Amino acid sequence: MVDLLANRKREQTARGTNRLVSELFDDRRGGSQLKDPTSMAIQLYDQPGFVPLKGPDSSLAELTDFICAAQMARADDAHLGELPHEDESGPSHVHGDPPKDKKRKFFEDERWERKKHRAYEKKHMDDDETIRLPNPMIGFGIPDEPWHMSHRTLPEPAIGPPYFYYENVALAPKGVWNTISRFLYDIEPEFVDSKYFCAAARKRGYVHNLPIHNRFPLMPLPPSTINESLPLTRKWWPSWDPRTQLNCLQTCIASAKLTERIRKALEDWDDEPPLHVQKYVLDECRKWNLVWVGRNKVAPLEPDEIEMLLGFPKNHTRGGGISRTDRYKALGNSFQVDTVAYHLSVLKDIFPGGINLLSLFSGIGGAEVALHRLGIPMKNVVSIEISETSRNIVRSWWEQTNQKGNLIDFTDVQQVNGDRLEQLINSFGGFDLVIGGSPCNNLAGSNRVSRDGLEGKHSALFYDYFRILDLVKCIMGKNQ
DNA sequence: CCAATTATGAGCGTGAGG
DNA sequence: CCTCACGCTCATAATTGG
C-alpha cells in the first residue's frame, strides 16, 4: 500500500511543476526504484498512441508524461485508499434508530463513508491555498470598467512562445483550479463571467500567458440584456419577472411538458398571478433559462438564439447533418466568443501577419471564430476535435468565410504525440497560440452522477492539454 | 413491416458562494 | 437560508432506413 499521507504531503509541499519535475528527476538519476504510484502511472499511461519524444531531448517530454501519470495515480490512490480510522462517532450514532433493513443500512453507510471522506479531505487540505473566485467575476478587467489590471508578472517557465490559453468551468470542485494552475506553470487563473460581455452568464476560468494591457472588445458590442438581445420577448415579459440576463447556457433544455405546465399554472389569472405561482414560474424560468414568447407562454431558447448569445454567426451549427439535440450540446459546451476574443485581442498587434494556431478540443470553433472576428489572420490551424459533426461545422465555416490559411484536423488529443507535433512545427515554423478548453462534464455542478473532478473519465483530458502544450514548448525551445 | 437509431421527459444531489 | 451549475441515465416514444 502506498503511503497516502506522504504522497499528499508531497503534493501539498510541491510548489509548481518545476518542483515536481526536479523531484521526479532526482529520483530517476539516483537510480532509486520507481515507487508504486509511478509504476501504476506508467501502466495507466501506457496507451496506444502515446509515443515519447526520441533523441537526446527526450527527457523533458518523458518527464511531462511521467508527472501527469504520477499525478493521476496519486489521485487514484486518494480515491481507493483506505481512510484513517476515526474512533468517535459512527453511522449508528448519527442515525439513532437501528437500521430498518439491509438496503437502507447499506445506503446510509455509503453516505457516511462519503461524508467522512470529504471531512478528511477538508481537514487535510491547505485551506489558505485554495483558489477563491473573485466577486465581481471580472478577471483582470473587462471593457468599459475603470478598474483594470494592466500588468502582471508571470512565472519564468510560463512565458512563451507559444502563447497559450486554457479554459474550463469556474465552479469546479475545490482544489481543481489549484491543480490546473500548478500544471500550467503556476499562472493565476483569470475568472470571468460572460454576463459582462453578453446577455447570458457563463462563469469560466482562463489560464493563459497573454499580455493583459491594451485589450479591446469585439465590435459591435453585443446587447447586454435579454430585452435587447431578444426584442420579441419584450412584449410578453411580465412585470413580475425581474430577470434582465440569462443564466448559464447549458447543454440540456426544458421539456415541452414543463412549458405547458407553466402555461396551465398561469391561465387562471387575468393579470398578476398570486405570489406562490409567480415563485414557481420564476424558479423554473431561472432553472431552465426560459423566455417569454406569448401570453402565459415560456419557451427554451432556440439554437439560433444561443448561437447569437455566444457570439457565433447565425446558422453556424445548423444543417450539415447535425441534429437539434446535438446542436444544443455543441453550443452548450462552447466558448462565449466575445469574452475569449477580448482576451485574445492583444495578439493582433503582436502578429500583424497572422498566427499559426493549435486548437485542442476545438468543438464548434469558438477560438477560430474569435480570432477571425478580431481580424487576426490564421495561417495554419491544427484543430483537434473528437466529434465528427463538430469538425464538419468548423470545416464548413472555414470554407464559407474564405479563409486563406490551411485547416488541418485531427480526431483525438490522446493520439497526438511528439513526432507528429514535431512534423507540424517543422513544416510551418511553430505555433503562436495553443488554445483549448478541456471537457468539463466531471467538474460541472449539473452533473449529479459523475462529478468526479479532474480525474474523471472525461475531464482528465486536461492532462493531455498540458502534455501537448508542454511538448510544443519543448520542441519549439529546442529549435531556437 | 421490423429492426435500429435517435429524440424526449423525468428524475437524479451536492458543493460552493453569497 | 438562498441560488446556481459547458450533465447523466434510463425508460419510452418517435423516426428512420432497409
Short mmCIF file of C-alpha atoms (C1' of nucleotides) in Angstrom, two decimals:
data_model
loop_
_atom_site.label_atom_id
_atom_site.label_comp_id
_atom_site.label_asym_id
_atom_site.label_seq_id
_atom_site.Cartn_x
_atom_site.Cartn_y
_atom_site.Cartn_z
CA MET A 1 0.00 0.00 0.00
CA VAL A 2 1.31 3.33 -0.99
CA ASP A 3 1.84 5.80 1.76
CA LEU A 4 -1.10 8.02 1.05
CA LEU A 5 -0.24 10.67 3.58
CA ALA A 6 3.32 11.00 2.38
CA ASN A 7 2.13 11.42 -1.16
CA ARG A 8 -0.41 14.01 -0.21
CA LYS A 9 2.15 15.86 1.83
CA ARG A 10 4.49 15.84 -1.10
CA GLU A 11 1.78 17.11 -3.37
CA GLN A 12 0.98 19.90 -0.97
CA THR A 13 4.53 21.00 -0.44
CA ALA A 14 5.42 20.88 -4.11
CA ARG A 15 5.16 24.37 -5.48
CA GLY A 16 4.89 24.33 -9.18
CA THR A 17 5.63 21.90 -11.91
CA ASN A 18 9.31 22.63 -11.77
CA ARG A 19 9.49 21.36 -8.30
CA LEU A 20 7.66 18.23 -9.35
CA VAL A 21 9.98 17.81 -12.30
CA SER A 22 13.08 18.06 -10.20
CA GLU A 23 11.75 15.70 -7.58
CA LEU A 24 10.98 13.07 -10.11
CA PHE A 25 14.16 13.73 -11.99
CA ASP A 26 16.27 13.31 -8.89
CA ASP A 27 14.52 10.07 -8.14
CA ARG A 28 15.44 8.77 -11.53
CA ARG A 29 19.04 9.93 -11.54
CA GLY A 30 19.58 8.43 -8.17
CA GLY A 31 18.58 5.16 -9.69
CA SER A 32 16.04 4.57 -6.99
CA GLN A 33 13.32 2.08 -7.67
CA LEU A 34 10.14 3.54 -9.02
CA LYS A 35 7.61 3.89 -6.32
CA ASP A 36 4.22 2.30 -6.55
CA PRO A 37 2.20 5.23 -7.82
CA THR A 38 4.69 5.84 -10.56
CA SER A 39 4.74 2.33 -11.90
CA MET A 40 0.98 2.29 -11.67
CA ALA A 41 1.07 5.52 -13.56
CA ILE A 42 3.24 4.15 -16.31
CA GLN A 43 0.81 1.30 -16.80
CA LEU A 44 -2.03 3.74 -16.70
CA TYR A 45 -0.44 5.93 -19.26
CA ASP A 46 0.83 3.16 -21.47
CA GLN A 47 -1.83 3.73 -24.05
CA PRO A 48 -1.66 3.23 -27.78
CA GLY A 49 -0.76 6.46 -29.44
CA PHE A 50 1.49 7.77 -26.77
CA VAL A 51 5.00 7.94 -28.10
CA PRO A 52 7.58 9.86 -26.12
CA LEU A 53 9.95 12.10 -27.99
CA LYS A 54 13.06 10.38 -29.19
CA GLY A 55 16.60 11.62 -29.02
CA PRO A 56 18.72 13.50 -26.53
CA ASP A 57 15.99 15.94 -25.64
CA SER A 58 13.51 13.30 -24.76
CA SER A 59 13.89 13.62 -21.02
CA LEU A 60 11.66 16.64 -20.58
CA ALA A 61 8.91 15.29 -22.74
CA GLU A 62 9.01 11.97 -20.98
CA LEU A 63 9.02 13.65 -17.63
CA THR A 64 5.99 15.60 -18.61
CA ASP A 65 4.07 12.41 -19.10
CA PHE A 66 5.67 10.99 -16.05
CA ILE A 67 4.33 13.83 -13.95
CA CYS A 68 0.88 13.63 -15.43
CA ALA A 69 0.72 9.97 -14.80
CA ALA A 70 2.07 10.21 -11.30
CA GLN A 71 -0.45 12.87 -10.52
CA MET A 72 -3.25 10.76 -11.86
CA ALA A 73 -2.11 7.73 -9.97
CA ARG A 74 -1.87 9.68 -6.77
CA ALA A 75 -5.36 10.95 -7.23
CA ASP A 76 -6.49 7.39 -7.82
CA ASP A 77 -4.85 6.40 -4.60
CA ALA A 78 -6.72 9.11 -2.82
CA HIS A 79 -9.95 7.61 -4.07
CA LEU A 80 -9.13 4.00 -3.47
CA GLY A 81 -7.05 4.31 -0.38
CA GLU A 82 -8.42 3.46 2.99
CA LEU A 83 -9.02 6.41 5.22
CA PRO A 84 -7.57 6.62 8.67
CA HIS A 85 -9.96 5.18 11.17
CA GLU A 86 -11.98 7.72 13.09
CA ASP A 87 -12.63 6.48 16.55
CA GLU A 88 -15.52 8.59 17.77
CA SER A 89 -18.90 8.57 16.12
CA GLY A 90 -20.03 6.11 13.51
CA PRO A 91 -23.18 5.75 11.46
CA SER A 92 -25.12 4.32 14.37
CA HIS A 93 -24.51 7.41 16.46
CA VAL A 94 -25.79 9.70 13.79
CA HIS A 95 -28.86 7.72 12.98
CA GLY A 96 -30.22 6.86 16.37
CA ASP A 97 -32.65 4.22 15.15
CA PRO A 98 -31.42 0.77 14.33
CA PRO A 99 -31.20 0.13 10.57
CA LYS A 100 -34.58 -0.68 9.12
CA ASP A 101 -33.35 -3.11 6.54
CA LYS A 102 -30.22 -4.19 4.78
CA LYS A 103 -30.64 -1.93 1.80
CA ARG A 104 -31.17 1.15 3.89
CA LYS A 105 -28.21 0.35 6.10
CA PHE A 106 -26.02 -0.06 3.06
CA PHE A 107 -27.25 3.23 1.69
CA GLU A 108 -26.60 5.06 4.95
CA ASP A 109 -23.17 3.53 5.22
CA GLU A 110 -22.33 4.69 1.72
CA ARG A 111 -23.44 8.18 2.58
CA TRP A 112 -21.49 8.10 5.78
CA GLU A 113 -18.33 6.94 4.06
CA ARG A 114 -18.61 9.74 1.54
CA LYS A 115 -19.16 12.32 4.23
CA LYS A 116 -16.21 11.02 6.21
CA HIS A 117 -14.11 11.11 3.09
CA ARG A 118 -14.99 14.73 2.44
CA ALA A 119 -14.40 15.69 6.04
CA TYR A 120 -10.99 14.09 5.79
CA GLU A 121 -10.22 15.91 2.56
CA LYS A 122 -11.21 19.21 4.11
CA LYS A 123 -9.22 18.63 7.26
CA HIS A 124 -6.09 17.87 5.31
CA MET A 125 -6.40 20.46 2.63
CA ASP A 126 -4.46 23.65 2.95
CA ASP A 127 -7.45 25.97 3.10
CA ASP A 128 -5.37 29.09 2.69
CA GLU A 129 -4.08 27.80 -0.61
CA THR A 130 -7.46 27.01 -2.15
CA ILE A 131 -8.14 29.32 -5.04
CA ARG A 132 -11.16 31.51 -4.40
CA LEU A 133 -13.38 33.01 -7.04
CA PRO A 134 -13.42 36.79 -7.35
CA ASN A 135 -16.57 38.82 -6.83
CA PRO A 136 -17.40 40.52 -9.11
CA MET A 137 -16.05 37.95 -11.54
CA ILE A 138 -14.27 40.33 -13.88
CA GLY A 139 -10.86 38.70 -14.16
CA PHE A 140 -8.04 41.12 -14.86
CA GLY A 141 -10.51 43.60 -16.28
CA ILE A 142 -13.47 43.94 -18.61
CA PRO A 143 -14.30 46.59 -21.23
CA ASP A 144 -15.63 49.94 -20.04
CA GLU A 145 -14.69 49.46 -16.42
CA PRO A 146 -12.36 51.86 -14.67
CA TRP A 147 -10.68 49.10 -12.73
CA HIS A 148 -8.11 47.25 -14.79
CA MET A 149 -5.01 45.32 -14.02
CA SER A 150 -2.60 46.36 -16.73
CA HIS A 151 0.40 44.28 -15.82
CA ARG A 152 1.25 41.05 -14.12
CA THR A 153 4.42 39.11 -13.58
CA LEU A 154 4.36 35.62 -14.97
CA PRO A 155 6.50 32.85 -13.54
CA GLU A 156 9.54 32.32 -15.76
CA PRO A 157 8.55 28.86 -17.10
CA ALA A 158 5.14 30.23 -18.09
CA ILE A 159 6.48 32.69 -20.59
CA GLY A 160 6.08 31.76 -24.26
CA PRO A 161 6.48 31.05 -27.04
CA PRO A 162 3.99 29.79 -27.60
CA TYR A 163 1.20 31.79 -26.07
CA PHE A 164 -1.43 29.54 -24.63
CA TYR A 165 -4.98 29.85 -23.40
CA TYR A 166 -6.83 27.27 -21.36
CA GLU A 167 -10.48 27.38 -20.33
CA ASN A 168 -12.84 25.49 -18.04
CA VAL A 169 -15.80 25.98 -15.71
CA ALA A 170 -15.10 28.30 -12.78
CA LEU A 171 -17.21 26.42 -10.27
CA ALA A 172 -15.23 23.22 -10.29
CA PRO A 173 -14.84 21.11 -7.15
CA LYS A 174 -12.40 22.52 -4.63
CA GLY A 175 -8.77 22.10 -5.49
CA VAL A 176 -9.30 21.55 -9.21
CA TRP A 177 -8.15 25.02 -10.18
CA ASN A 178 -5.15 24.66 -7.89
CA THR A 179 -4.14 21.57 -9.82
CA ILE A 180 -4.78 23.17 -13.20
CA SER A 181 -2.79 26.23 -12.21
CA ARG A 182 0.05 24.15 -10.82
CA PHE A 183 0.37 22.19 -14.05
CA LEU A 184 0.09 25.28 -16.22
CA TYR A 185 3.28 26.80 -14.84
CA ASP A 186 1.73 28.36 -11.73
CA ILE A 187 -0.17 31.01 -13.61
CA GLU A 188 -3.00 32.56 -11.64
CA PRO A 189 -6.30 31.79 -13.40
CA GLU A 190 -8.42 34.64 -14.67
CA PHE A 191 -12.07 34.10 -13.71
CA VAL A 192 -14.57 35.93 -15.84
CA ASP A 193 -18.35 35.83 -16.09
CA SER A 194 -19.56 36.35 -19.64
CA LYS A 195 -22.52 38.32 -18.33
CA TYR A 196 -20.21 41.32 -18.65
CA PHE A 197 -19.93 40.62 -22.38
CA CYS A 198 -23.38 39.40 -23.38
CA ALA A 199 -26.84 38.75 -22.00
CA ALA A 200 -26.05 35.32 -20.60
CA ALA A 201 -23.93 34.33 -17.63
CA ARG A 202 -21.00 32.00 -18.18
CA LYS A 203 -18.60 31.75 -15.27
CA ARG A 204 -15.31 30.42 -16.52
CA GLY A 205 -11.69 30.26 -15.52
CA TYR A 206 -8.95 31.01 -18.04
CA VAL A 207 -5.28 30.24 -17.59
CA HIS A 208 -3.13 31.99 -20.14
CA ASN A 209 0.20 33.71 -20.62
CA LEU A 210 -1.08 36.52 -22.83
CA PRO A 211 -0.30 40.16 -22.14
CA ILE A 212 -3.22 41.89 -20.50
CA HIS A 213 -2.74 45.51 -21.44
CA ASN A 214 -4.48 47.23 -24.32
CA ARG A 215 -7.19 44.65 -24.69
CA PHE A 216 -10.16 45.65 -26.79
CA PRO A 217 -13.60 44.12 -27.27
CA LEU A 218 -15.19 42.85 -30.46
CA MET A 219 -17.33 45.44 -32.18
CA PRO A 220 -20.18 45.96 -32.26
CA LEU A 221 -20.67 45.29 -28.56
CA PRO A 222 -23.39 42.68 -28.18
CA PRO A 223 -26.54 43.66 -26.31
CA SER A 224 -26.17 43.05 -22.60
CA THR A 225 -29.77 42.37 -21.63
CA ILE A 226 -32.40 39.82 -22.58
CA ASN A 227 -34.61 42.70 -23.55
CA GLU A 228 -32.17 43.95 -26.18
CA SER A 229 -30.93 40.54 -27.29
CA LEU A 230 -34.36 39.06 -27.81
CA PRO A 231 -36.61 42.01 -28.59
CA LEU A 232 -39.58 39.81 -29.43
CA THR A 233 -39.78 38.67 -25.82
CA ARG A 234 -40.30 42.24 -24.61
CA LYS A 235 -43.96 42.32 -25.49
CA TRP A 236 -44.72 39.26 -23.36
CA TRP A 237 -42.37 39.81 -20.43
CA PRO A 238 -44.46 40.13 -17.26
CA SER A 239 -43.61 42.92 -14.86
CA TRP A 240 -43.13 40.39 -12.05
CA ASP A 241 -40.26 38.64 -13.86
CA PRO A 242 -37.27 40.76 -12.86
CA ARG A 243 -34.66 38.94 -14.93
CA THR A 244 -32.53 41.12 -17.20
CA GLN A 245 -29.92 38.48 -18.04
CA LEU A 246 -29.97 34.75 -18.61
CA ASN A 247 -28.27 32.12 -16.52
CA CYS A 248 -25.59 29.90 -17.97
CA LEU A 249 -26.48 28.33 -21.32
CA GLN A 250 -26.24 24.60 -20.77
CA THR A 251 -26.43 21.51 -22.93
CA CYS A 252 -29.94 20.45 -21.89
CA ILE A 253 -33.17 22.37 -22.42
CA ALA A 254 -36.55 22.31 -20.75
CA SER A 255 -39.19 19.87 -21.93
CA ALA A 256 -42.30 20.91 -23.76
CA LYS A 257 -44.28 19.41 -20.89
CA LEU A 258 -42.75 21.87 -18.45
CA THR A 259 -43.62 24.92 -20.52
CA GLU A 260 -47.14 23.52 -20.83
CA ARG A 261 -47.40 23.09 -17.06
CA ILE A 262 -46.33 26.70 -16.66
CA ARG A 263 -48.91 27.88 -19.17
CA LYS A 264 -51.62 25.98 -17.30
CA ALA A 265 -50.50 27.41 -13.97
CA LEU A 266 -50.84 30.92 -15.35
CA GLU A 267 -54.01 30.74 -17.39
CA ASP A 268 -56.34 31.02 -14.40
CA TRP A 269 -55.26 34.57 -13.60
CA ASP A 270 -56.22 37.62 -15.56
CA ASP A 271 -53.39 39.93 -14.63
CA GLU A 272 -50.84 39.08 -11.98
CA PRO A 273 -50.80 35.54 -10.62
CA PRO A 274 -50.53 35.10 -6.83
CA LEU A 275 -47.08 35.12 -5.30
CA HIS A 276 -46.71 31.36 -4.94
CA VAL A 277 -47.44 30.88 -8.64
CA GLN A 278 -45.00 33.64 -9.50
CA LYS A 279 -42.35 31.92 -7.46
CA TYR A 280 -42.98 28.57 -9.09
CA VAL A 281 -42.80 30.06 -12.56
CA LEU A 282 -39.75 32.20 -11.85
CA ASP A 283 -37.86 29.31 -10.27
CA GLU A 284 -38.49 27.17 -13.32
CA CYS A 285 -37.63 30.02 -15.68
CA ARG A 286 -34.31 30.56 -13.92
CA LYS A 287 -33.54 26.89 -13.74
CA TRP A 288 -34.21 26.29 -17.44
CA ASN A 289 -33.42 29.71 -18.89
CA LEU A 290 -36.92 30.19 -20.28
CA VAL A 291 -38.04 33.31 -22.09
CA TRP A 292 -41.49 34.75 -22.75
CA VAL A 293 -42.78 34.13 -26.26
CA GLY A 294 -46.51 34.69 -25.86
CA ARG A 295 -49.26 35.28 -23.36
CA ASN A 296 -48.56 32.85 -20.49
CA LYS A 297 -46.12 31.14 -22.81
CA VAL A 298 -42.48 30.47 -21.94
CA ALA A 299 -40.03 28.59 -24.11
CA PRO A 300 -36.43 27.43 -24.08
CA LEU A 301 -34.02 29.32 -26.32
CA GLU A 302 -33.74 28.30 -29.93
CA PRO A 303 -30.33 27.14 -31.16
CA ASP A 304 -30.08 30.31 -33.30
CA GLU A 305 -30.57 32.43 -30.23
CA ILE A 306 -27.89 30.57 -28.34
CA GLU A 307 -25.52 30.97 -31.28
CA MET A 308 -26.16 34.69 -31.20
CA LEU A 309 -25.73 34.99 -27.43
CA LEU A 310 -22.45 33.10 -27.59
CA GLY A 311 -21.17 35.34 -30.37
CA PHE A 312 -21.35 32.87 -33.26
CA PRO A 313 -22.70 33.72 -36.68
CA LYS A 314 -26.29 32.75 -37.27
CA ASN A 315 -26.76 29.18 -38.51
CA HIS A 316 -23.20 28.36 -37.50
CA THR A 317 -24.27 24.97 -36.18
CA ARG A 318 -27.24 24.50 -38.44
CA GLY A 319 -27.58 21.82 -41.10
CA GLY A 320 -24.92 19.50 -42.43
CA GLY A 321 -26.49 16.53 -40.72
CA ILE A 322 -26.43 17.77 -37.15
CA SER A 323 -29.49 17.06 -35.05
CA ARG A 324 -31.17 19.61 -32.86
CA THR A 325 -30.09 17.99 -29.62
CA ASP A 326 -26.51 17.74 -30.82
CA ARG A 327 -26.69 21.42 -31.69
CA TYR A 328 -27.71 22.26 -28.15
CA LYS A 329 -24.97 20.05 -26.81
CA ALA A 330 -22.24 21.51 -29.00
CA LEU A 331 -23.32 25.07 -28.25
CA GLY A 332 -23.64 24.45 -24.53
CA ASN A 333 -20.05 23.24 -24.48
CA SER A 334 -18.62 26.18 -26.34
CA PHE A 335 -16.75 29.40 -25.63
CA GLN A 336 -18.50 32.72 -25.35
CA VAL A 337 -16.79 34.33 -28.31
CA ASP A 338 -16.78 37.96 -27.14
CA THR A 339 -15.24 37.02 -23.81
CA VAL A 340 -12.47 34.96 -25.34
CA ALA A 341 -11.90 37.48 -28.12
CA TYR A 342 -11.36 40.22 -25.56
CA HIS A 343 -8.52 38.21 -24.05
CA LEU A 344 -7.07 37.27 -27.43
CA SER A 345 -7.28 40.81 -28.83
CA VAL A 346 -3.74 41.60 -27.67
CA LEU A 347 -2.43 39.20 -30.31
CA LYS A 348 -3.49 41.49 -33.12
CA ASP A 349 -0.58 43.89 -32.71
CA ILE A 350 1.90 41.15 -31.90
CA PHE A 351 1.14 39.11 -35.03
CA PRO A 352 0.09 41.52 -37.80
CA GLY A 353 0.90 38.85 -40.38
CA GLY A 354 -1.30 36.24 -38.72
CA ILE A 355 -0.74 33.25 -36.50
CA ASN A 356 -0.30 29.51 -36.50
CA LEU A 357 -2.87 28.02 -34.18
CA LEU A 358 -3.06 24.76 -32.30
CA SER A 359 -6.63 24.32 -31.16
CA LEU A 360 -7.42 21.44 -28.82
CA PHE A 361 -10.98 20.33 -28.07
CA SER A 362 -12.00 22.78 -30.80
CA GLY A 363 -15.68 21.96 -30.68
CA ILE A 364 -17.57 24.27 -32.97
CA GLY A 365 -14.56 26.52 -33.36
CA GLY A 366 -15.06 29.24 -30.76
CA ALA A 367 -11.38 30.14 -30.83
CA GLU A 368 -11.25 30.31 -34.60
CA VAL A 369 -14.37 32.44 -34.78
CA ALA A 370 -12.98 34.79 -32.13
CA LEU A 371 -9.69 35.26 -33.98
CA HIS A 372 -11.48 35.75 -37.28
CA ARG A 373 -13.78 38.37 -35.82
CA LEU A 374 -10.76 40.13 -34.35
CA GLY A 375 -9.25 40.31 -37.80
CA ILE A 376 -6.28 38.14 -36.89
CA PRO A 377 -5.41 36.03 -39.94
CA MET A 378 -4.93 32.32 -39.34
CA LYS A 379 -2.10 30.93 -41.44
CA ASN A 380 -2.22 27.34 -40.27
CA VAL A 381 -4.77 25.89 -37.90
CA VAL A 382 -4.32 22.45 -36.40
CA SER A 383 -7.66 21.61 -34.88
CA ILE A 384 -8.27 18.54 -32.76
CA GLU A 385 -11.85 17.54 -32.09
CA ILE A 386 -13.39 14.14 -31.37
CA SER A 387 -16.86 14.86 -32.75
CA GLU A 388 -17.25 14.48 -36.47
CA THR A 389 -20.23 16.80 -36.65
CA SER A 390 -18.28 19.50 -34.82
CA ARG A 391 -15.33 19.06 -37.20
CA ASN A 392 -17.73 19.42 -40.11
CA ILE A 393 -19.12 22.62 -38.63
CA VAL A 394 -15.66 24.16 -38.35
CA ARG A 395 -14.68 22.94 -41.81
CA SER A 396 -17.72 24.44 -43.46
CA TRP A 397 -17.34 27.71 -41.53
CA TRP A 398 -13.71 27.78 -42.66
CA GLU A 399 -14.75 27.44 -46.28
CA GLN A 400 -17.65 29.84 -46.09
CA THR A 401 -15.56 32.60 -44.56
CA ASN A 402 -12.96 32.31 -47.33
CA GLN A 403 -10.07 31.65 -45.03
CA LYS A 404 -6.71 31.90 -46.73
CA GLY A 405 -4.88 29.56 -44.38
CA ASN A 406 -4.78 25.79 -44.01
CA LEU A 407 -7.10 23.93 -41.70
CA ILE A 408 -5.68 20.59 -40.63
CA ASP A 409 -7.82 18.50 -38.36
CA PHE A 410 -7.27 15.52 -36.11
CA THR A 411 -9.70 13.49 -34.08
CA ASP A 412 -8.17 12.59 -30.78
CA VAL A 413 -5.89 14.55 -28.50
CA GLN A 414 -4.68 11.28 -26.99
CA GLN A 415 -3.27 10.22 -30.34
CA VAL A 416 -1.22 13.36 -30.75
CA ASN A 417 2.39 12.60 -29.94
CA GLY A 418 5.72 14.35 -30.09
CA ASP A 419 6.64 13.04 -33.52
CA ARG A 420 3.51 14.39 -35.11
CA LEU A 421 3.84 17.73 -33.38
CA GLU A 422 7.48 17.97 -34.40
CA GLN A 423 6.49 17.35 -38.02
CA LEU A 424 3.85 20.04 -37.91
CA ILE A 425 6.09 22.52 -36.17
CA ASN A 426 8.91 21.93 -38.63
CA SER A 427 6.59 22.34 -41.58
CA PHE A 428 5.41 25.83 -40.66
CA GLY A 429 7.75 27.05 -38.00
CA GLY A 430 5.97 26.63 -34.70
CA PHE A 431 2.67 27.53 -33.09
CA ASP A 432 1.94 31.04 -31.92
CA LEU A 433 -1.07 30.07 -29.82
CA VAL A 434 -2.18 26.84 -28.18
CA ILE A 435 -5.80 27.16 -27.16
CA GLY A 436 -8.40 24.85 -25.72
CA GLY A 437 -10.99 24.11 -23.09
CA SER A 438 -10.95 20.52 -21.93
CA PRO A 439 -14.11 18.55 -21.03
CA CYS A 440 -15.92 19.85 -18.00
CA ASN A 441 -18.56 17.19 -17.51
CA ASN A 442 -16.83 15.69 -14.49
CA LEU A 443 -16.41 19.15 -12.97
CA ALA A 444 -19.75 20.80 -13.68
CA GLY A 445 -22.26 21.22 -10.91
CA SER A 446 -25.16 19.99 -13.02
CA ASN A 447 -23.63 16.55 -13.11
CA ARG A 448 -25.15 14.53 -10.29
CA VAL A 449 -23.80 11.22 -11.48
CA SER A 450 -20.10 11.53 -12.13
CA ARG A 451 -18.82 14.82 -10.77
CA ASP A 452 -15.51 13.14 -10.14
CA GLY A 453 -13.21 16.13 -10.53
CA LEU A 454 -10.13 16.30 -12.73
CA GLU A 455 -9.56 12.56 -12.54
CA GLY A 456 -12.98 11.89 -14.05
CA LYS A 457 -13.08 9.91 -17.26
CA HIS A 458 -13.55 12.94 -19.49
CA SER A 459 -12.14 15.83 -17.51
CA ALA A 460 -8.83 14.00 -17.12
CA LEU A 461 -8.18 15.03 -20.73
CA PHE A 462 -6.92 18.23 -19.15
CA TYR A 463 -3.68 16.33 -18.69
CA ASP A 464 -3.50 15.87 -22.44
CA TYR A 465 -3.85 19.60 -22.91
CA PHE A 466 -0.90 20.05 -20.60
CA ARG A 467 1.06 17.18 -22.20
CA ILE A 468 0.62 18.59 -25.68
CA LEU A 469 1.33 22.17 -24.61
CA ASP A 470 4.48 21.07 -22.84
CA LEU A 471 5.59 19.03 -25.85
CA VAL A 472 5.12 22.07 -28.08
CA LYS A 473 7.13 24.19 -25.66
CA CYS A 474 9.92 21.61 -25.61
CA ILE A 475 10.06 21.19 -29.36
CA MET A 476 9.95 24.91 -30.06
CA GLY A 477 12.55 25.62 -27.42
CA LYS A 478 14.83 23.02 -28.92
CA ASN A 479 14.71 24.60 -32.35
CA GLN A 480 15.71 28.05 -31.22
"C1'" DC B 1 -43.13 -4.32 -41.80
"C1'" DC B 2 -39.39 -4.71 -38.46
"C1'" DA B 3 -35.14 -3.55 -36.54
"C1'" DA B 4 -32.09 0.04 -35.49
"C1'" DT B 5 -31.26 4.51 -34.35
"C1'" DT B 6 -32.46 8.85 -32.31
"C1'" DA B 7 -35.42 12.03 -29.55
"C1'" DT B 8 -37.89 13.14 -25.36
"C1'" DG B 9 -39.11 13.52 -20.43
"C1'" DA B 10 -38.27 12.79 -15.87
"C1'" DG B 11 -35.62 12.12 -12.06
"C1'" DC B 12 -31.35 12.30 -10.23
"C1'" DG B 13 -27.63 15.56 -5.16
"C1'" DT B 14 -24.43 18.36 -3.72
"C1'" DG B 15 -20.68 21.71 -3.29
"C1'" DA B 16 -19.72 26.40 -3.14
"C1'" DG B 17 -20.74 31.07 -2.74
"C1'" DG B 18 -23.44 34.95 -1.12
"C1'" DC C 1 -31.24 30.45 4.49
"C1'" DC C 2 -30.97 31.16 -0.77
"C1'" DT C 3 -29.22 30.42 -5.68
"C1'" DC C 4 -26.78 28.15 -9.21
"C1'" DA C 5 -24.32 24.72 -12.10
"C1'" DC C 6 -20.44 23.89 -20.53
"C1'" DG C 7 -24.79 16.65 -17.16
"C1'" DC C 8 -26.05 11.59 -16.94
"C1'" DT C 9 -29.10 7.69 -17.27
"C1'" DC C 10 -32.97 5.29 -18.03
"C1'" DA C 11 -37.44 4.03 -19.99
"C1'" DT C 12 -40.31 5.02 -23.58
"C1'" DA C 13 -41.72 7.24 -27.80
"C1'" DA C 14 -40.84 8.61 -32.39
"C1'" DT C 15 -38.43 8.35 -36.55
"C1'" DT C 16 -35.50 6.42 -39.93
"C1'" DG C 17 -33.78 3.04 -43.20
"C1'" DG C 18 -33.60 -1.41 -45.39
#
